[in-house]
Amino acid sequence: MTLKYLSSEKDALLPVAAVPPASEADERANAKFESSLFYLCVATLLLLFGSLYYRNSLPPSSPFASTLQQLNAGMLSSLWAALPAPALLFVSAKFFVEPSKVTMVRYWIYLLYIVGVAVGALPTMALARPSPRWLTRSRAFTAQVRSYSAPGDGTIPASKKKYIPTSGTYPLGFKAGSAHVGVKPSNTRFDDLALIASDTPCAAAAVFTTNKFQAAPVTVSRDMLSKRKGDGIRAVVVNSGCANAVTGKGGIQDALRMGHETDKQFIEDSNGEDDGQGSRSIIMSTGVIGQRLPIDKIVAKLPDAYYRLGDTHEHWLGAAKAICTTDTFPKLVSKTFTLPSSQEEYHLAGMTKGAGMIHPNMATLLGIICTDAPVAAPLLQGALKEAITKSFNSISIDGDTSTNDTVAILANGAAGGQEITSSSSKDFEAFSATLTDFAIDLAKLVVRDGEGATKFVTIRVTNAKTYEEAKQVGNSIARSPLVKTALYGKDANWGRILCATGYAGVDSIIPEQTSVSFIPTDGSEELKLLVKGEPEQVDEERAAKILEAEDLEILVRLSEKYDAEATVWTCDFSHEYVTINGDYRT
């Protein structure tokens, strides 16, 4: 350390404490500042990559995940767009800046670059983000957590829990079970294999999709039921997470193996031998199209599902959860009924899954119905077809008919009584009516869980020439994106309803006799929008109040000449529908 001297007024030389040279102090300050800039640069990188990682860990339908996705996309886009200028400055800094300050200048260039990238991402977010109306519906959106697997108790929206039964009355001789396979790799927790089985062989019937690209389980199950004429069926086995659709010959082999391996759990029926008529199990699959089943994993877990079979409410509810994909809640219904000729009490139990790719042309989703009533197989097919026409074929969420749609019914007669063998008997009429009402209850649950749906809409079309024409008009309204978005926006735009009615392709519509109304769910008077072709002066305030409700009925009268009518159920379209289906495979 060196001593310096300061001159006093008396020109006396007084020693003072030694201080570091000014250049050393500057260097220390610069080094400290450079370190701060370095850590700030590292923090910005961690923030960018951390947000990418965090977004991938969120449920695809989370609004926060969508926001992060937009931010990440905007940043990555501007990252490359803004790169040339700072890169040039970064390299050339050493030629224009004194050597001691090159590092600090480069840090500043980097920080300004990152800030520029973030600012450049904002316009992308502004263009991509939903309208301000989203803010008023954020509660509904965040409630609809849809992960591609069975919904856990913690993810079921509070508004949907009222549709989940806490108990049930289930058909005698049937059991349900489930197991976790991990068909979809991201599903590490929830059961995705369901087995519904009868203690004894059953009569069975099924209705399948009319989509030309039919999934392997549809082809295999239809062929098996045809060969066995609906008799001797023992079980329904369902996997979620993979549709096994458009998978070629390999997919067919996987479906066949899935059925035969299920049969082996019931060794007393066939001793494990193939009688050439296919398995005794109906196979269903649901999930992503175009991917092969992890069949070895499924086969390995079939014994687990079998040993977990049980007849309690918890067993049935567990199986209903296992067949879910983007559903937010399991759909399970049970009821008791009687037949005119018997004192026995019979039971129906059914589960279904579906929230998107739902539109008529049978079946529109997966469904399994079981009964302990004694119904012959040929009659069972007729009763199911009639029930499907007025239930699952009368709902629409998005106008898309799936490749895997199947609804099956099994009847084992375990409750006793005389077998129903005549389609003209009172017992068959009573059973058919009961089954139709039951199927309607199941189908309505699908609409209530429509992807992104905030409203349950009943469309009743009356005064049509035939039931088919009334239903055709109802379907036209139900699949209109303009009608569905107007309902979501609480806009009483009845012109869109009338437009969809007009292009439905029904010749017997009489425009000057057509009327359109909203029917409130609180029992108050209908709100007339169009009366005999003449527009009404609409009370917009009352219309908005009606549209605030979760449930809404649209009534369309086509004429004053005819009396046929039909009912179709649908939901609205929201931003959430786009979010869910935009991220479906991820």
Short mmCIF file of N, CA and C in Angstrom, two decimals, residues 15-103:
data_model
loop_
_atom_site.label_atom_id
_atom_site.label_comp_id
_atom_site.label_asym_id
_atom_site.label_seq_id
_atom_site.Cartn_x
_atom_site.Cartn_y
_atom_site.Cartn_z
N PRO A 15 0.04 12.96 6.07
CA PRO A 15 -0.26 11.63 5.51
C PRO A 15 -1.74 11.28 5.73
N VAL A 16 -2.35 10.64 4.77
CA VAL A 16 -3.75 10.17 4.89
C VAL A 16 -3.78 8.68 4.58
N ALA A 17 -4.94 8.07 4.90
CA ALA A 17 -5.06 6.62 4.67
C ALA A 17 -4.90 6.31 3.19
N ALA A 18 -4.26 5.24 2.92
CA ALA A 18 -4.05 4.84 1.53
C ALA A 18 -5.37 4.36 0.90
N VAL A 19 -5.62 4.71 -0.33
CA VAL A 19 -6.83 4.27 -1.06
C VAL A 19 -6.40 3.59 -2.34
N PRO A 20 -7.20 2.64 -2.83
CA PRO A 20 -6.84 1.96 -4.07
C PRO A 20 -6.86 2.95 -5.22
N PRO A 21 -6.08 2.68 -6.20
CA PRO A 21 -6.12 3.55 -7.38
C PRO A 21 -7.52 3.56 -7.97
N ALA A 22 -7.88 4.66 -8.59
CA ALA A 22 -9.23 4.79 -9.17
C ALA A 22 -9.50 3.70 -10.18
N SER A 23 -8.53 3.28 -10.94
CA SER A 23 -8.72 2.25 -11.97
C SER A 23 -9.12 0.91 -11.35
N GLU A 24 -8.56 0.57 -10.20
CA GLU A 24 -8.92 -0.69 -9.53
C GLU A 24 -10.36 -0.65 -9.05
N ALA A 25 -10.80 0.47 -8.49
CA ALA A 25 -12.19 0.59 -8.01
C ALA A 25 -13.16 0.45 -9.18
N ASP A 26 -12.81 1.08 -10.29
CA ASP A 26 -13.67 0.99 -11.47
C ASP A 26 -13.77 -0.45 -11.96
N GLU A 27 -12.63 -1.13 -11.94
CA GLU A 27 -12.64 -2.51 -12.42
C GLU A 27 -13.50 -3.39 -11.54
N ARG A 28 -13.42 -3.17 -10.22
CA ARG A 28 -14.26 -3.97 -9.31
C ARG A 28 -15.74 -3.69 -9.54
N ALA A 29 -16.09 -2.43 -9.70
CA ALA A 29 -17.49 -2.07 -9.95
C ALA A 29 -17.98 -2.67 -11.25
N ASN A 30 -17.12 -2.56 -12.27
CA ASN A 30 -17.50 -3.13 -13.57
C ASN A 30 -17.70 -4.64 -13.48
N ALA A 31 -16.78 -5.29 -12.75
CA ALA A 31 -16.88 -6.75 -12.62
C ALA A 31 -18.17 -7.15 -11.90
N LYS A 32 -18.50 -6.38 -10.85
CA LYS A 32 -19.72 -6.67 -10.10
C LYS A 32 -20.96 -6.45 -10.98
N PHE A 33 -20.94 -5.38 -11.75
CA PHE A 33 -22.06 -5.08 -12.63
C PHE A 33 -22.20 -6.14 -13.72
N GLU A 34 -21.03 -6.56 -14.25
CA GLU A 34 -21.05 -7.61 -15.28
C GLU A 34 -21.62 -8.91 -14.72
N SER A 35 -21.27 -9.22 -13.47
CA SER A 35 -21.81 -10.43 -12.84
C SER A 35 -23.33 -10.35 -12.70
N SER A 36 -23.80 -9.17 -12.32
CA SER A 36 -25.25 -8.97 -12.18
C SER A 36 -25.95 -9.16 -13.53
N LEU A 37 -25.33 -8.58 -14.57
CA LEU A 37 -25.91 -8.73 -15.90
C LEU A 37 -25.90 -10.20 -16.34
N PHE A 38 -24.82 -10.89 -16.01
CA PHE A 38 -24.72 -12.30 -16.38
C PHE A 38 -25.85 -13.12 -15.74
N TYR A 39 -26.05 -12.92 -14.43
CA TYR A 39 -27.10 -13.67 -13.74
C TYR A 39 -28.49 -13.28 -14.24
N LEU A 40 -28.66 -12.03 -14.64
CA LEU A 40 -29.93 -11.59 -15.19
C LEU A 40 -30.19 -12.27 -16.54
N CYS A 41 -29.13 -12.41 -17.32
CA CYS A 41 -29.25 -13.11 -18.61
C CYS A 41 -29.63 -14.57 -18.39
N VAL A 42 -28.97 -15.21 -17.42
CA VAL A 42 -29.28 -16.61 -17.11
C VAL A 42 -30.73 -16.73 -16.65
N ALA A 43 -31.19 -15.76 -15.84
CA ALA A 43 -32.56 -15.79 -15.33
C ALA A 43 -33.58 -15.70 -16.47
N THR A 44 -33.28 -14.87 -17.48
CA THR A 44 -34.22 -14.75 -18.60
C THR A 44 -34.30 -16.05 -19.39
N LEU A 45 -33.15 -16.71 -19.55
CA LEU A 45 -33.16 -18.00 -20.24
C LEU A 45 -33.96 -19.04 -19.46
N LEU A 46 -33.74 -19.08 -18.14
CA LEU A 46 -34.48 -20.02 -17.30
C LEU A 46 -35.97 -19.74 -17.35
N LEU A 47 -36.33 -18.46 -17.38
CA LEU A 47 -37.74 -18.09 -17.45
C LEU A 47 -38.37 -18.57 -18.75
N LEU A 48 -37.66 -18.41 -19.85
CA LEU A 48 -38.18 -18.84 -21.15
C LEU A 48 -38.38 -20.35 -21.19
N PHE A 49 -37.32 -21.09 -20.84
CA PHE A 49 -37.42 -22.55 -20.91
C PHE A 49 -38.31 -23.10 -19.80
N GLY A 50 -38.32 -22.41 -18.66
CA GLY A 50 -39.20 -22.83 -17.57
C GLY A 50 -40.67 -22.71 -17.95
N SER A 51 -41.01 -21.63 -18.66
CA SER A 51 -42.40 -21.46 -19.08
C SER A 51 -42.80 -22.52 -20.09
N LEU A 52 -41.85 -22.91 -20.96
CA LEU A 52 -42.13 -23.99 -21.91
C LEU A 52 -42.41 -25.30 -21.17
N TYR A 53 -41.58 -25.61 -20.18
CA TYR A 53 -41.75 -26.85 -19.42
C TYR A 53 -43.05 -26.82 -18.63
N TYR A 54 -43.32 -25.68 -17.99
CA TYR A 54 -44.52 -25.57 -17.16
C TYR A 54 -45.78 -25.70 -18.00
N ARG A 55 -45.77 -25.10 -19.21
CA ARG A 55 -46.94 -25.20 -20.08
C ARG A 55 -47.22 -26.65 -20.44
N ASN A 56 -46.17 -27.41 -20.73
CA ASN A 56 -46.36 -28.81 -21.11
C ASN A 56 -46.87 -29.66 -19.96
N SER A 57 -46.69 -29.19 -18.73
CA SER A 57 -47.15 -29.96 -17.58
C SER A 57 -48.59 -29.62 -17.20
N LEU A 58 -49.15 -28.57 -17.82
CA LEU A 58 -50.52 -28.18 -17.51
C LEU A 58 -51.51 -28.98 -18.35
N PRO A 59 -52.77 -29.16 -17.87
CA PRO A 59 -53.80 -29.77 -18.71
C PRO A 59 -53.97 -28.96 -19.97
N PRO A 60 -54.14 -29.60 -21.14
CA PRO A 60 -54.24 -28.87 -22.40
C PRO A 60 -55.32 -27.82 -22.42
N SER A 61 -56.43 -28.06 -21.68
CA SER A 61 -57.55 -27.13 -21.73
C SER A 61 -57.42 -25.98 -20.75
N SER A 62 -56.33 -25.94 -19.97
CA SER A 62 -56.17 -24.86 -19.01
C SER A 62 -55.98 -23.53 -19.74
N PRO A 63 -56.76 -22.50 -19.39
CA PRO A 63 -56.58 -21.19 -20.04
C PRO A 63 -55.17 -20.65 -19.85
N PHE A 64 -54.54 -20.94 -18.69
CA PHE A 64 -53.18 -20.47 -18.45
C PHE A 64 -52.20 -21.14 -19.40
N ALA A 65 -52.46 -22.44 -19.69
CA ALA A 65 -51.61 -23.15 -20.65
C ALA A 65 -51.72 -22.52 -22.02
N SER A 66 -52.94 -22.13 -22.38
CA SER A 66 -53.15 -21.48 -23.68
C SER A 66 -52.40 -20.15 -23.75
N THR A 67 -52.45 -19.38 -22.65
CA THR A 67 -51.74 -18.09 -22.61
C THR A 67 -50.24 -18.29 -22.74
N LEU A 68 -49.71 -19.27 -22.00
CA LEU A 68 -48.27 -19.55 -22.09
C LEU A 68 -47.89 -20.02 -23.49
N GLN A 69 -48.77 -20.81 -24.09
CA GLN A 69 -48.49 -21.29 -25.44
C GLN A 69 -48.38 -20.12 -26.41
N GLN A 70 -49.30 -19.16 -26.28
CA GLN A 70 -49.25 -17.99 -27.16
C GLN A 70 -47.99 -17.17 -26.90
N LEU A 71 -47.62 -17.01 -25.62
CA LEU A 71 -46.42 -16.26 -25.28
C LEU A 71 -45.18 -16.94 -25.83
N ASN A 72 -45.08 -18.26 -25.62
CA ASN A 72 -43.93 -19.01 -26.11
C ASN A 72 -43.82 -18.93 -27.62
N ALA A 73 -44.97 -19.08 -28.30
CA ALA A 73 -44.96 -19.03 -29.76
C ALA A 73 -44.51 -17.66 -30.26
N GLY A 74 -45.03 -16.61 -29.60
CA GLY A 74 -44.64 -15.25 -30.00
C GLY A 74 -43.17 -14.98 -29.76
N MET A 75 -42.66 -15.45 -28.61
CA MET A 75 -41.25 -15.24 -28.29
C MET A 75 -40.34 -15.99 -29.24
N LEU A 76 -40.69 -17.24 -29.52
CA LEU A 76 -39.85 -18.02 -30.42
C LEU A 76 -39.85 -17.44 -31.82
N SER A 77 -41.01 -16.90 -32.22
CA SER A 77 -41.10 -16.29 -33.55
C SER A 77 -40.23 -15.04 -33.64
N SER A 78 -40.37 -14.14 -32.63
CA SER A 78 -39.59 -12.90 -32.66
C SER A 78 -38.13 -13.16 -32.33
N LEU A 79 -37.85 -14.30 -31.68
CA LEU A 79 -36.47 -14.67 -31.35
C LEU A 79 -35.62 -14.74 -32.61
N TRP A 80 -36.19 -15.38 -33.65
CA TRP A 80 -35.45 -15.52 -34.91
C TRP A 80 -35.55 -14.26 -35.75
N ALA A 81 -36.70 -13.60 -35.71
CA ALA A 81 -36.88 -12.40 -36.54
C ALA A 81 -35.93 -11.28 -36.12
N ALA A 82 -35.66 -11.18 -34.81
CA ALA A 82 -34.83 -10.08 -34.30
C ALA A 82 -33.36 -10.46 -34.14
N LEU A 83 -32.98 -11.65 -34.57
CA LEU A 83 -31.63 -12.15 -34.30
C LEU A 83 -30.51 -11.45 -35.07
N PRO A 84 -30.65 -11.14 -36.36
CA PRO A 84 -29.49 -10.63 -37.14
C PRO A 84 -28.83 -9.39 -36.55
N ALA A 85 -29.62 -8.37 -36.17
CA ALA A 85 -29.02 -7.11 -35.69
C ALA A 85 -28.22 -7.30 -34.41
N PRO A 86 -28.78 -7.89 -33.35
CA PRO A 86 -27.97 -8.07 -32.14
C PRO A 86 -26.78 -9.01 -32.35
N ALA A 87 -26.94 -9.99 -33.23
CA ALA A 87 -25.82 -10.89 -33.49
C ALA A 87 -24.65 -10.13 -34.10
N LEU A 88 -24.96 -9.20 -35.02
CA LEU A 88 -23.92 -8.40 -35.66
C LEU A 88 -23.24 -7.48 -34.64
N LEU A 89 -24.05 -6.85 -33.79
CA LEU A 89 -23.49 -5.98 -32.75
C LEU A 89 -22.64 -6.77 -31.76
N PHE A 90 -23.11 -7.97 -31.43
CA PHE A 90 -22.41 -8.81 -30.46
C PHE A 90 -21.00 -9.14 -30.96
N VAL A 91 -20.91 -9.49 -32.24
CA VAL A 91 -19.61 -9.88 -32.81
C VAL A 91 -18.70 -8.67 -33.00
N SER A 92 -19.29 -7.55 -33.43
CA SER A 92 -18.47 -6.38 -33.78
C SER A 92 -18.15 -5.48 -32.58
N ALA A 93 -18.66 -5.81 -31.39
CA ALA A 93 -18.45 -4.95 -30.23
C ALA A 93 -16.98 -4.73 -29.93
N LYS A 94 -16.18 -5.76 -30.12
CA LYS A 94 -14.76 -5.65 -29.76
C LYS A 94 -14.00 -4.66 -30.65
N PHE A 95 -14.58 -4.31 -31.80
CA PHE A 95 -13.91 -3.37 -32.69
C PHE A 95 -14.26 -1.92 -32.38
N PHE A 96 -15.33 -1.69 -31.64
CA PHE A 96 -15.79 -0.33 -31.40
C PHE A 96 -15.78 0.07 -29.92
N VAL A 97 -15.57 -0.90 -29.03
CA VAL A 97 -15.62 -0.61 -27.60
C VAL A 97 -14.27 -0.97 -26.99
N GLU A 98 -13.86 -0.16 -26.00
CA GLU A 98 -12.58 -0.45 -25.37
C GLU A 98 -12.63 -1.83 -24.71
N PRO A 99 -11.53 -2.56 -24.74
CA PRO A 99 -11.50 -3.97 -24.31
C PRO A 99 -12.12 -4.23 -22.95
N SER A 100 -11.95 -3.31 -22.00
CA SER A 100 -12.44 -3.56 -20.64
C SER A 100 -13.97 -3.54 -20.56
N LYS A 101 -14.61 -3.01 -21.58
CA LYS A 101 -16.07 -2.88 -21.52
C LYS A 101 -16.80 -3.76 -22.54
N VAL A 102 -16.06 -4.57 -23.28
CA VAL A 102 -16.68 -5.41 -24.31
C VAL A 102 -17.70 -6.38 -23.71
N THR A 103 -17.30 -7.05 -22.62
CA THR A 103 -18.18 -8.05 -22.01
C THR A 103 -19.48 -7.42 -21.53
#
